[in-house]
Amino acid sequence: AAGVIQSPRHLIKEKRETATLKCYPIPRHDTVYWYQQGPGQDPQFLISFYEKMQSDKGSIPDRFSAQQFSDYHSELNMSSLELGDSALYFCASSLGASGETQYFGPGTRLLVL
Amino acid sequence: GQQLNQSPQSMFIQEGEDVSMNCTSSSIFNTWLWYKQDPGEGPVLLIALYKAGELTSNGRLTAQFGITRKDSFLNISASIPSDVGIYFCAGHRSTSYGKLTFGQGTILTVHP
């Protein structure tokens, strides 16, 4: 079965640079979620979108923005990168806005030098 | 802040043994999910629980949604080496459209 696709899988950036992470949900899923996972930590919710509208917001820095497009894929834009932004970034998708059952992608490992 | 307490933090067991881990919360969740994560990979959904008292199995895995809706447990029977990984519980509230709240994770090591 098709799963959530994330690109790139690995990304290395310098401080103060920008990064764009992409997420392609499971076919027919209309809701995407973004999570950040630091080393040895559990995933922390950043933001979610349902039908191209923001549906929930967590601990997402103001330097980050995200959107969902008409084909339901989503992009997480990160500006003025800081060393502390180094983490695994996961996208998850679900069918419907309730978010009860979320399926995660393989993640993007971001390293900020 | 962290709202789910998951225990134990780590377990070292012999192949063939049964494993049990649990999550507790000070507040109610409407859905409990259990995920397994391998290093550097995304969490893989193992079991989803939607009703208080629900007991669900998936192969050698069994999970239950506590009656109070404030806890859940996961059992793994007859463990095998490929069960190694980090297991996370996650809770969802119907008042929160997107957010899953995760436990701290249980690191499982299985010795052959």
mmCIF file with all atom_site columns, C-alpha atoms in Angstrom:
data_model
loop_
_atom_site.group_PDB
_atom_site.id
_atom_site.type_symbol
_atom_site.label_atom_id
_atom_site.label_alt_id
_atom_site.label_comp_id
_atom_site.label_asym_id
_atom_site.label_entity_id
_atom_site.label_seq_id
_atom_site.pdbx_PDB_ins_code
_atom_site.Cartn_x
_atom_site.Cartn_y
_atom_site.Cartn_z
_atom_site.occupancy
_atom_site.B_iso_or_equiv
_atom_site.pdbx_formal_charge
_atom_site.auth_seq_id
_atom_site.auth_comp_id
_atom_site.auth_asym_id
_atom_site.auth_atom_id
_atom_site.pdbx_PDB_model_num
ATOM 1   C CA . ALA A 1 1   ? 0.000   0.000   0.000  1.00 0.00 ? 1   ALA A CA 1
ATOM 2   C CA . ALA A 1 2   ? 1.162   3.524   -0.750 1.00 0.00 ? 2   ALA A CA 1
ATOM 3   C CA . GLY A 1 3   ? 2.564   5.420   2.195  1.00 0.00 ? 3   GLY A CA 1
ATOM 4   C CA . VAL A 1 4   ? 3.373   8.995   3.039  1.00 0.00 ? 4   VAL A CA 1
ATOM 5   C CA . ILE A 1 5   ? 6.277   10.318  0.994  1.00 0.00 ? 5   ILE A CA 1
ATOM 6   C CA . GLN A 1 6   ? 8.652   12.940  2.279  1.00 0.00 ? 6   GLN A CA 1
ATOM 7   C CA . SER A 1 7   ? 11.454  14.717  0.515  1.00 0.00 ? 7   SER A CA 1
ATOM 8   C CA . PRO A 1 8   ? 14.251  15.208  0.888  1.00 0.00 ? 8   PRO A CA 1
ATOM 9   C CA . ARG A 1 9   ? 15.174  12.438  3.309  1.00 0.00 ? 9   ARG A CA 1
ATOM 10  C CA . HIS A 1 10  ? 18.272  14.278  4.459  1.00 0.00 ? 10  HIS A CA 1
ATOM 11  C CA . LEU A 1 11  ? 19.123  17.963  4.387  1.00 0.00 ? 11  LEU A CA 1
ATOM 12  C CA . ILE A 1 12  ? 22.155  19.895  5.562  1.00 0.00 ? 12  ILE A CA 1
ATOM 13  C CA . LYS A 1 13  ? 21.903  23.662  5.924  1.00 0.00 ? 13  LYS A CA 1
ATOM 14  C CA . GLU A 1 14  ? 23.917  26.483  7.407  1.00 0.00 ? 14  GLU A CA 1
ATOM 15  C CA . LYS A 1 15  ? 22.634  28.783  10.133 1.00 0.00 ? 15  LYS A CA 1
ATOM 16  C CA . ARG A 1 16  ? 20.326  31.522  8.872  1.00 0.00 ? 16  ARG A CA 1
ATOM 17  C CA . GLU A 1 17  ? 19.575  29.612  5.661  1.00 0.00 ? 17  GLU A CA 1
ATOM 18  C CA . THR A 1 18  ? 16.125  28.500  4.593  1.00 0.00 ? 18  THR A CA 1
ATOM 19  C CA . ALA A 1 19  ? 14.794  25.010  4.014  1.00 0.00 ? 19  ALA A CA 1
ATOM 20  C CA . THR A 1 20  ? 11.687  23.582  2.404  1.00 0.00 ? 20  THR A CA 1
ATOM 21  C CA . LEU A 1 21  ? 10.412  20.142  3.298  1.00 0.00 ? 21  LEU A CA 1
ATOM 22  C CA . LYS A 1 22  ? 7.781   18.406  1.190  1.00 0.00 ? 22  LYS A CA 1
ATOM 23  C CA . CYS A 1 23  ? 5.138   15.873  2.110  1.00 0.00 ? 23  CYS A CA 1
ATOM 24  C CA . TYR A 1 24  ? 2.914   13.798  -0.143 1.00 0.00 ? 24  TYR A CA 1
ATOM 25  C CA . PRO A 1 25  ? 0.072   12.161  1.809  1.00 0.00 ? 25  PRO A CA 1
ATOM 26  C CA . ILE A 1 26  ? -1.364  8.724   1.280  1.00 0.00 ? 26  ILE A CA 1
ATOM 27  C CA . PRO A 1 27  ? -3.668  8.821   -1.774 1.00 0.00 ? 27  PRO A CA 1
ATOM 28  C CA . ARG A 1 28  ? -7.164  10.097  -0.868 1.00 0.00 ? 28  ARG A CA 1
ATOM 29  C CA . HIS A 1 29  ? -5.975  11.417  2.495  1.00 0.00 ? 29  HIS A CA 1
ATOM 30  C CA . ASP A 1 30  ? -6.986  15.047  2.831  1.00 0.00 ? 30  ASP A CA 1
ATOM 31  C CA . THR A 1 31  ? -5.241  16.015  6.061  1.00 0.00 ? 31  THR A CA 1
ATOM 32  C CA . VAL A 1 32  ? -1.547  16.423  6.751  1.00 0.00 ? 32  VAL A CA 1
ATOM 33  C CA . TYR A 1 33  ? 0.311   16.978  10.001 1.00 0.00 ? 33  TYR A CA 1
ATOM 34  C CA . TRP A 1 34  ? 3.865   18.074  10.713 1.00 0.00 ? 34  TRP A CA 1
ATOM 35  C CA . TYR A 1 35  ? 5.871   16.922  13.720 1.00 0.00 ? 35  TYR A CA 1
ATOM 36  C CA . GLN A 1 36  ? 9.390   17.658  14.954 1.00 0.00 ? 36  GLN A CA 1
ATOM 37  C CA . GLN A 1 37  ? 11.396  15.036  16.809 1.00 0.00 ? 37  GLN A CA 1
ATOM 38  C CA . GLY A 1 38  ? 14.633  15.940  18.537 1.00 0.00 ? 38  GLY A CA 1
ATOM 39  C CA . PRO A 1 39  ? 17.257  13.321  19.457 1.00 0.00 ? 39  PRO A CA 1
ATOM 40  C CA . GLY A 1 40  ? 15.890  10.964  22.068 1.00 0.00 ? 40  GLY A CA 1
ATOM 41  C CA . GLN A 1 41  ? 12.602  12.848  22.197 1.00 0.00 ? 41  GLN A CA 1
ATOM 42  C CA . ASP A 1 42  ? 9.044   12.037  21.275 1.00 0.00 ? 42  ASP A CA 1
ATOM 43  C CA . PRO A 1 43  ? 7.484   13.750  18.246 1.00 0.00 ? 43  PRO A CA 1
ATOM 44  C CA . GLN A 1 44  ? 6.123   17.223  18.916 1.00 0.00 ? 44  GLN A CA 1
ATOM 45  C CA . PHE A 1 45  ? 3.168   18.487  16.903 1.00 0.00 ? 45  PHE A CA 1
ATOM 46  C CA . LEU A 1 46  ? 3.803   21.586  14.790 1.00 0.00 ? 46  LEU A CA 1
ATOM 47  C CA . ILE A 1 47  ? 0.825   22.224  12.535 1.00 0.00 ? 47  ILE A CA 1
ATOM 48  C CA . SER A 1 48  ? -1.888  20.507  10.506 1.00 0.00 ? 48  SER A CA 1
ATOM 49  C CA . PHE A 1 49  ? -3.982  21.216  7.420  1.00 0.00 ? 49  PHE A CA 1
ATOM 50  C CA . TYR A 1 50  ? -7.341  19.925  6.266  1.00 0.00 ? 50  TYR A CA 1
ATOM 51  C CA . GLU A 1 51  ? -8.554  20.690  2.772  1.00 0.00 ? 51  GLU A CA 1
ATOM 52  C CA . LYS A 1 52  ? -5.836  23.318  2.347  1.00 0.00 ? 52  LYS A CA 1
ATOM 53  C CA . MET A 1 53  ? -6.843  25.184  5.506  1.00 0.00 ? 53  MET A CA 1
ATOM 54  C CA . GLN A 1 54  ? -4.884  25.200  8.744  1.00 0.00 ? 54  GLN A CA 1
ATOM 55  C CA . SER A 1 55  ? -6.779  22.973  11.151 1.00 0.00 ? 55  SER A CA 1
ATOM 56  C CA . ASP A 1 56  ? -4.607  22.996  14.258 1.00 0.00 ? 56  ASP A CA 1
ATOM 57  C CA . LYS A 1 57  ? -1.424  24.626  15.436 1.00 0.00 ? 57  LYS A CA 1
ATOM 58  C CA . GLY A 1 58  ? 1.115   23.477  17.954 1.00 0.00 ? 58  GLY A CA 1
ATOM 59  C CA . SER A 1 59  ? 4.547   24.632  18.967 1.00 0.00 ? 59  SER A CA 1
ATOM 60  C CA . ILE A 1 60  ? 5.625   25.884  15.558 1.00 0.00 ? 60  ILE A CA 1
ATOM 61  C CA . PRO A 1 61  ? 8.151   28.764  15.588 1.00 0.00 ? 61  PRO A CA 1
ATOM 62  C CA . ASP A 1 62  ? 7.193   31.962  13.823 1.00 0.00 ? 62  ASP A CA 1
ATOM 63  C CA . ARG A 1 63  ? 10.170  31.371  11.507 1.00 0.00 ? 63  ARG A CA 1
ATOM 64  C CA . PHE A 1 64  ? 8.347   28.342  10.122 1.00 0.00 ? 64  PHE A CA 1
ATOM 65  C CA . SER A 1 65  ? 5.363   28.373  7.824  1.00 0.00 ? 65  SER A CA 1
ATOM 66  C CA . ALA A 1 66  ? 3.474   25.668  6.032  1.00 0.00 ? 66  ALA A CA 1
ATOM 67  C CA . GLN A 1 67  ? 0.733   25.213  3.518  1.00 0.00 ? 67  GLN A CA 1
ATOM 68  C CA . GLN A 1 68  ? -1.260  22.520  1.815  1.00 0.00 ? 68  GLN A CA 1
ATOM 69  C CA . PHE A 1 69  ? -1.805  22.615  -1.915 1.00 0.00 ? 69  PHE A CA 1
ATOM 70  C CA . SER A 1 70  ? -4.738  21.632  -4.113 1.00 0.00 ? 70  SER A CA 1
ATOM 71  C CA . ASP A 1 71  ? -3.258  18.158  -4.681 1.00 0.00 ? 71  ASP A CA 1
ATOM 72  C CA . TYR A 1 72  ? -3.069  17.799  -0.858 1.00 0.00 ? 72  TYR A CA 1
ATOM 73  C CA . HIS A 1 73  ? 0.688   17.767  -0.688 1.00 0.00 ? 73  HIS A CA 1
ATOM 74  C CA . SER A 1 74  ? 2.182   20.053  1.919  1.00 0.00 ? 74  SER A CA 1
ATOM 75  C CA . GLU A 1 75  ? 5.361   22.039  2.321  1.00 0.00 ? 75  GLU A CA 1
ATOM 76  C CA . LEU A 1 76  ? 7.031   23.189  5.516  1.00 0.00 ? 76  LEU A CA 1
ATOM 77  C CA . ASN A 1 77  ? 9.135   26.300  5.006  1.00 0.00 ? 77  ASN A CA 1
ATOM 78  C CA . MET A 1 78  ? 11.789  27.047  7.568  1.00 0.00 ? 78  MET A CA 1
ATOM 79  C CA . SER A 1 79  ? 13.673  30.337  7.547  1.00 0.00 ? 79  SER A CA 1
ATOM 80  C CA . SER A 1 80  ? 16.550  31.797  9.569  1.00 0.00 ? 80  SER A CA 1
ATOM 81  C CA . LEU A 1 81  ? 17.566  28.301  10.565 1.00 0.00 ? 81  LEU A CA 1
ATOM 82  C CA . GLU A 1 82  ? 19.108  27.829  13.982 1.00 0.00 ? 82  GLU A CA 1
ATOM 83  C CA . LEU A 1 83  ? 21.283  25.031  15.325 1.00 0.00 ? 83  LEU A CA 1
ATOM 84  C CA . GLY A 1 84  ? 18.378  23.940  17.502 1.00 0.00 ? 84  GLY A CA 1
ATOM 85  C CA . ASP A 1 85  ? 16.248  23.256  14.434 1.00 0.00 ? 85  ASP A CA 1
ATOM 86  C CA . SER A 1 86  ? 18.331  20.147  13.750 1.00 0.00 ? 86  SER A CA 1
ATOM 87  C CA . ALA A 1 87  ? 15.864  17.304  14.126 1.00 0.00 ? 87  ALA A CA 1
ATOM 88  C CA . LEU A 1 88  ? 13.767  14.737  12.351 1.00 0.00 ? 88  LEU A CA 1
ATOM 89  C CA . TYR A 1 89  ? 10.701  16.253  10.739 1.00 0.00 ? 89  TYR A CA 1
ATOM 90  C CA . PHE A 1 90  ? 7.782   13.955  10.128 1.00 0.00 ? 90  PHE A CA 1
ATOM 91  C CA . CYS A 1 91  ? 4.714   14.404  8.071  1.00 0.00 ? 91  CYS A CA 1
ATOM 92  C CA . ALA A 1 92  ? 1.635   12.316  8.790  1.00 0.00 ? 92  ALA A CA 1
ATOM 93  C CA . SER A 1 93  ? -1.632  12.053  6.921  1.00 0.00 ? 93  SER A CA 1
ATOM 94  C CA . SER A 1 94  ? -5.166  10.970  7.671  1.00 0.00 ? 94  SER A CA 1
ATOM 95  C CA . LEU A 1 95  ? -8.546  10.768  6.026  1.00 0.00 ? 95  LEU A CA 1
ATOM 96  C CA . GLY A 1 96  ? -10.746 13.464  7.492  1.00 0.00 ? 96  GLY A CA 1
ATOM 97  C CA . ALA A 1 97  ? -9.983  16.303  9.827  1.00 0.00 ? 97  ALA A CA 1
ATOM 98  C CA . SER A 1 98  ? -10.491 14.469  13.096 1.00 0.00 ? 98  SER A CA 1
ATOM 99  C CA . GLY A 1 99  ? -6.894  13.301  13.110 1.00 0.00 ? 99  GLY A CA 1
ATOM 100 C CA . GLU A 1 100 ? -7.703  10.153  15.014 1.00 0.00 ? 100 GLU A CA 1
ATOM 101 C CA . THR A 1 101 ? -5.569  7.808   12.950 1.00 0.00 ? 101 THR A CA 1
ATOM 102 C CA . GLN A 1 102 ? -2.410  9.308   11.535 1.00 0.00 ? 102 GLN A CA 1
ATOM 103 C CA . TYR A 1 103 ? 0.092   7.519   9.315  1.00 0.00 ? 103 TYR A CA 1
ATOM 104 C CA . PHE A 1 104 ? 3.627   8.814   9.376  1.00 0.00 ? 104 PHE A CA 1
ATOM 105 C CA . GLY A 1 105 ? 6.152   9.260   6.615  1.00 0.00 ? 105 GLY A CA 1
ATOM 106 C CA . PRO A 1 106 ? 9.813   8.240   6.868  1.00 0.00 ? 106 PRO A CA 1
ATOM 107 C CA . GLY A 1 107 ? 10.872  11.723  7.904  1.00 0.00 ? 107 GLY A CA 1
ATOM 108 C CA . THR A 1 108 ? 13.384  14.332  6.813  1.00 0.00 ? 108 THR A CA 1
ATOM 109 C CA . ARG A 1 109 ? 16.551  14.561  8.851  1.00 0.00 ? 109 ARG A CA 1
ATOM 110 C CA . LEU A 1 110 ? 17.620  18.210  8.994  1.00 0.00 ? 110 LEU A CA 1
ATOM 111 C CA . LEU A 1 111 ? 21.068  19.124  10.168 1.00 0.00 ? 111 LEU A CA 1
ATOM 112 C CA . VAL A 1 112 ? 21.868  22.792  10.693 1.00 0.00 ? 112 VAL A CA 1
ATOM 113 C CA . LEU A 1 113 ? 25.571  23.621  10.894 1.00 0.00 ? 113 LEU A CA 1
ATOM 114 C CA . GLY B 2 1   ? 4.213   20.116  28.183 1.00 0.00 ? 1   GLY B CA 1
ATOM 115 C CA . GLN B 2 2   ? 4.303   16.337  28.425 1.00 0.00 ? 2   GLN B CA 1
ATOM 116 C CA . GLN B 2 3   ? 0.926   14.937  29.379 1.00 0.00 ? 3   GLN B CA 1
ATOM 117 C CA . LEU B 2 4   ? 1.462   11.215  28.810 1.00 0.00 ? 4   LEU B CA 1
ATOM 118 C CA . ASN B 2 5   ? 3.583   9.123   31.129 1.00 0.00 ? 5   ASN B CA 1
ATOM 119 C CA . GLN B 2 6   ? 4.877   6.010   29.426 1.00 0.00 ? 6   GLN B CA 1
ATOM 120 C CA . SER B 2 7   ? 6.607   3.205   31.249 1.00 0.00 ? 7   SER B CA 1
ATOM 121 C CA . PRO B 2 8   ? 8.947   1.540   31.392 1.00 0.00 ? 8   PRO B CA 1
ATOM 122 C CA . GLN B 2 9   ? 11.494  3.767   29.673 1.00 0.00 ? 9   GLN B CA 1
ATOM 123 C CA . SER B 2 10  ? 13.458  0.735   28.502 1.00 0.00 ? 10  SER B CA 1
ATOM 124 C CA . MET B 2 11  ? 13.269  -3.029  28.602 1.00 0.00 ? 11  MET B CA 1
ATOM 125 C CA . PHE B 2 12  ? 15.851  -5.735  28.021 1.00 0.00 ? 12  PHE B CA 1
ATOM 126 C CA . ILE B 2 13  ? 14.274  -9.133  27.464 1.00 0.00 ? 13  ILE B CA 1
ATOM 127 C CA . GLN B 2 14  ? 15.074  -12.552 26.087 1.00 0.00 ? 14  GLN B CA 1
ATOM 128 C CA . GLU B 2 15  ? 13.587  -13.754 22.851 1.00 0.00 ? 15  GLU B CA 1
ATOM 129 C CA . GLY B 2 16  ? 10.319  -15.541 23.517 1.00 0.00 ? 16  GLY B CA 1
ATOM 130 C CA . GLU B 2 17  ? 9.374   -13.482 26.559 1.00 0.00 ? 17  GLU B CA 1
ATOM 131 C CA . ASP B 2 18  ? 6.225   -11.426 26.792 1.00 0.00 ? 18  ASP B CA 1
ATOM 132 C CA . VAL B 2 19  ? 6.397   -7.634  27.104 1.00 0.00 ? 19  VAL B CA 1
ATOM 133 C CA . SER B 2 20  ? 4.032   -5.127  28.625 1.00 0.00 ? 20  SER B CA 1
ATOM 134 C CA . MET B 2 21  ? 4.162   -1.350  28.555 1.00 0.00 ? 21  MET B CA 1
ATOM 135 C CA . ASN B 2 22  ? 1.638   1.298   29.465 1.00 0.00 ? 22  ASN B CA 1
ATOM 136 C CA . CYS B 2 23  ? 0.718   4.930   29.252 1.00 0.00 ? 23  CYS B CA 1
ATOM 137 C CA . THR B 2 24  ? -1.174  7.041   31.738 1.00 0.00 ? 24  THR B CA 1
ATOM 138 C CA . SER B 2 25  ? -2.520  10.539  31.561 1.00 0.00 ? 25  SER B CA 1
ATOM 139 C CA . SER B 2 26  ? -4.007  13.033  33.972 1.00 0.00 ? 26  SER B CA 1
ATOM 140 C CA . SER B 2 27  ? -6.643  13.906  31.387 1.00 0.00 ? 27  SER B CA 1
ATOM 141 C CA . ILE B 2 28  ? -8.967  12.042  29.064 1.00 0.00 ? 28  ILE B CA 1
ATOM 142 C CA . PHE B 2 29  ? -8.145  11.024  25.525 1.00 0.00 ? 29  PHE B CA 1
ATOM 143 C CA . ASN B 2 30  ? -10.714 9.885   22.978 1.00 0.00 ? 30  ASN B CA 1
ATOM 144 C CA . THR B 2 31  ? -8.304  7.761   20.939 1.00 0.00 ? 31  THR B CA 1
ATOM 145 C CA . TRP B 2 32  ? -5.167  5.866   21.879 1.00 0.00 ? 32  TRP B CA 1
ATOM 146 C CA . LEU B 2 33  ? -2.599  4.829   19.314 1.00 0.00 ? 33  LEU B CA 1
ATOM 147 C CA . TRP B 2 34  ? 0.501   2.689   19.585 1.00 0.00 ? 34  TRP B CA 1
ATOM 148 C CA . TYR B 2 35  ? 3.435   3.216   17.225 1.00 0.00 ? 35  TYR B CA 1
ATOM 149 C CA . LYS B 2 36  ? 6.791   1.499   16.697 1.00 0.00 ? 36  LYS B CA 1
ATOM 150 C CA . GLN B 2 37  ? 9.755   3.510   15.512 1.00 0.00 ? 37  GLN B CA 1
ATOM 151 C CA . ASP B 2 38  ? 13.062  2.212   14.227 1.00 0.00 ? 38  ASP B CA 1
ATOM 152 C CA . PRO B 2 39  ? 16.086  4.553   14.459 1.00 0.00 ? 39  PRO B CA 1
ATOM 153 C CA . GLY B 2 40  ? 15.917  7.309   11.846 1.00 0.00 ? 40  GLY B CA 1
ATOM 154 C CA . GLU B 2 41  ? 12.572  6.120   10.520 1.00 0.00 ? 41  GLU B CA 1
ATOM 155 C CA . GLY B 2 42  ? 9.003   7.272   10.909 1.00 0.00 ? 42  GLY B CA 1
ATOM 156 C CA . PRO B 2 43  ? 6.636   5.847   13.522 1.00 0.00 ? 43  PRO B CA 1
ATOM 157 C CA . VAL B 2 44  ? 4.640   2.904   12.193 1.00 0.00 ? 44  VAL B CA 1
ATOM 158 C CA . LEU B 2 45  ? 1.086   2.535   13.435 1.00 0.00 ? 45  LEU B CA 1
ATOM 159 C CA . LEU B 2 46  ? 0.575   -0.744  15.264 1.00 0.00 ? 46  LEU B CA 1
ATOM 160 C CA . ILE B 2 47  ? -2.829  -0.490  16.884 1.00 0.00 ? 47  ILE B CA 1
ATOM 161 C CA . ALA B 2 48  ? -5.536  2.186   17.155 1.00 0.00 ? 48  ALA B CA 1
ATOM 162 C CA . LEU B 2 49  ? -8.123  2.176   19.954 1.00 0.00 ? 49  LEU B CA 1
ATOM 163 C CA . TYR B 2 50  ? -11.285 4.248   19.707 1.00 0.00 ? 50  TYR B CA 1
ATOM 164 C CA . LYS B 2 51  ? -13.546 3.190   22.591 1.00 0.00 ? 51  LYS B CA 1
ATOM 165 C CA . ALA B 2 52  ? -13.055 3.002   26.329 1.00 0.00 ? 52  ALA B CA 1
ATOM 166 C CA . GLY B 2 53  ? -12.578 -0.614  27.351 1.00 0.00 ? 53  GLY B CA 1
ATOM 167 C CA . GLU B 2 54  ? -11.701 -1.695  23.821 1.00 0.00 ? 54  GLU B CA 1
ATOM 168 C CA . LEU B 2 55  ? -9.272  -4.594  23.551 1.00 0.00 ? 55  LEU B CA 1
ATOM 169 C CA . THR B 2 56  ? -7.647  -5.018  20.150 1.00 0.00 ? 56  THR B CA 1
ATOM 170 C CA . SER B 2 57  ? -5.119  -7.489  18.803 1.00 0.00 ? 57  SER B CA 1
ATOM 171 C CA . ASN B 2 58  ? -2.773  -7.343  15.843 1.00 0.00 ? 58  ASN B CA 1
ATOM 172 C CA . GLY B 2 59  ? -0.867  -10.593 15.576 1.00 0.00 ? 59  GLY B CA 1
ATOM 173 C CA . ARG B 2 60  ? 1.280   -10.932 18.689 1.00 0.00 ? 60  ARG B CA 1
ATOM 174 C CA . LEU B 2 61  ? 0.285   -7.437  19.822 1.00 0.00 ? 61  LEU B CA 1
ATOM 175 C CA . THR B 2 62  ? -2.620  -6.680  22.126 1.00 0.00 ? 62  THR B CA 1
ATOM 176 C CA . ALA B 2 63  ? -3.628  -3.243  23.334 1.00 0.00 ? 63  ALA B CA 1
ATOM 177 C CA . GLN B 2 64  ? -6.407  -1.949  25.536 1.00 0.00 ? 64  GLN B CA 1
ATOM 178 C CA . PHE B 2 65  ? -8.071  1.408   25.965 1.00 0.00 ? 65  PHE B CA 1
ATOM 179 C CA . GLY B 2 66  ? -8.586  1.991   29.684 1.00 0.00 ? 66  GLY B CA 1
ATOM 180 C CA . ILE B 2 67  ? -12.090 2.363   31.067 1.00 0.00 ? 67  ILE B CA 1
ATOM 181 C CA . THR B 2 68  ? -11.278 5.772   32.514 1.00 0.00 ? 68  THR B CA 1
ATOM 182 C CA . ARG B 2 69  ? -9.918  6.876   29.090 1.00 0.00 ? 69  ARG B CA 1
ATOM 183 C CA . LYS B 2 70  ? -6.788  8.001   30.888 1.00 0.00 ? 70  LYS B CA 1
ATOM 184 C CA . ASP B 2 71  ? -4.609  4.980   30.195 1.00 0.00 ? 71  ASP B CA 1
ATOM 185 C CA . SER B 2 72  ? -3.694  2.284   27.723 1.00 0.00 ? 72  SER B CA 1
ATOM 186 C CA . PHE B 2 73  ? -1.388  -0.704  27.639 1.00 0.00 ? 73  PHE B CA 1
ATOM 187 C CA . LEU B 2 74  ? 0.377   -2.670  24.939 1.00 0.00 ? 74  LEU B CA 1
ATOM 188 C CA . ASN B 2 75  ? 1.405   -6.296  25.268 1.00 0.00 ? 75  ASN B CA 1
ATOM 189 C CA . ILE B 2 76  ? 3.753   -8.154  22.944 1.00 0.00 ? 76  ILE B CA 1
ATOM 190 C CA . SER B 2 77  ? 3.730   -11.908 23.260 1.00 0.00 ? 77  SER B CA 1
ATOM 191 C CA . ALA B 2 78  ? 6.560   -14.288 22.385 1.00 0.00 ? 78  ALA B CA 1
ATOM 192 C CA . SER B 2 79  ? 8.982   -11.509 21.459 1.00 0.00 ? 79  SER B CA 1
ATOM 193 C CA . ILE B 2 80  ? 11.351  -11.918 18.515 1.00 0.00 ? 80  ILE B CA 1
ATOM 194 C CA . PRO B 2 81  ? 14.505  -9.983  17.610 1.00 0.00 ? 81  PRO B CA 1
ATOM 195 C CA . SER B 2 82  ? 12.700  -7.818  15.047 1.00 0.00 ? 82  SER B CA 1
ATOM 196 C CA . ASP B 2 83  ? 10.511  -6.424  17.838 1.00 0.00 ? 83  ASP B CA 1
ATOM 197 C CA . VAL B 2 84  ? 13.500  -4.263  18.784 1.00 0.00 ? 84  VAL B CA 1
ATOM 198 C CA . GLY B 2 85  ? 12.705  -0.571  18.537 1.00 0.00 ? 85  GLY B CA 1
ATOM 199 C CA . ILE B 2 86  ? 11.058  2.317   20.322 1.00 0.00 ? 86  ILE B CA 1
ATOM 200 C CA . TYR B 2 87  ? 7.380   2.018   21.117 1.00 0.00 ? 87  TYR B CA 1
ATOM 201 C CA . PHE B 2 88  ? 5.315   5.165   21.551 1.00 0.00 ? 88  PHE B CA 1
ATOM 202 C CA . CYS B 2 89  ? 1.827   5.595   22.821 1.00 0.00 ? 89  CYS B CA 1
ATOM 203 C CA . ALA B 2 90  ? -0.089  8.586   21.501 1.00 0.00 ? 90  ALA B CA 1
ATOM 204 C CA . GLY B 2 91  ? -3.372  10.109  22.559 1.00 0.00 ? 91  GLY B CA 1
ATOM 205 C CA . HIS B 2 92  ? -5.858  12.161  20.615 1.00 0.00 ? 92  HIS B CA 1
ATOM 206 C CA . ARG B 2 93  ? -8.671  14.363  21.851 1.00 0.00 ? 93  ARG B CA 1
ATOM 207 C CA . SER B 2 94  ? -11.762 15.053  19.769 1.00 0.00 ? 94  SER B CA 1
ATOM 208 C CA . THR B 2 95  ? -11.413 18.733  20.681 1.00 0.00 ? 95  THR B CA 1
ATOM 209 C CA . SER B 2 96  ? -8.010  18.813  18.999 1.00 0.00 ? 96  SER B CA 1
ATOM 210 C CA . TYR B 2 97  ? -8.227  18.363  15.268 1.00 0.00 ? 97  TYR B CA 1
ATOM 211 C CA . GLY B 2 98  ? -4.636  17.558  14.598 1.00 0.00 ? 98  GLY B CA 1
ATOM 212 C CA . LYS B 2 99  ? -2.509  17.116  17.615 1.00 0.00 ? 99  LYS B CA 1
ATOM 213 C CA . LEU B 2 100 ? -1.320  13.750  18.803 1.00 0.00 ? 100 LEU B CA 1
ATOM 214 C CA . THR B 2 101 ? 0.297   13.812  22.218 1.00 0.00 ? 101 THR B CA 1
ATOM 215 C CA . PHE B 2 102 ? 3.058   11.241  22.530 1.00 0.00 ? 102 PHE B CA 1
ATOM 216 C CA . GLY B 2 103 ? 4.471   9.370   25.471 1.00 0.00 ? 103 GLY B CA 1
ATOM 217 C CA . GLN B 2 104 ? 8.202   9.424   26.082 1.00 0.00 ? 104 GLN B CA 1
ATOM 218 C CA . GLY B 2 105 ? 8.683   6.042   24.402 1.00 0.00 ? 105 GLY B CA 1
ATOM 219 C CA . THR B 2 106 ? 9.787   2.599   25.557 1.00 0.00 ? 106 THR B CA 1
ATOM 220 C CA . ILE B 2 107 ? 13.070  1.311   24.161 1.00 0.00 ? 107 ILE B CA 1
ATOM 221 C CA . LEU B 2 108 ? 12.795  -2.436  23.669 1.00 0.00 ? 108 LEU B CA 1
ATOM 222 C CA . THR B 2 109 ? 15.858  -4.647  23.303 1.00 0.00 ? 109 THR B CA 1
ATOM 223 C CA . VAL B 2 110 ? 15.410  -8.350  22.597 1.00 0.00 ? 110 VAL B CA 1
ATOM 224 C CA . HIS B 2 111 ? 18.336  -10.696 23.154 1.00 0.00 ? 111 HIS B CA 1
ATOM 225 C CA . PRO B 2 112 ? 18.360  -13.787 20.907 1.00 0.00 ? 112 PRO B CA 1
#
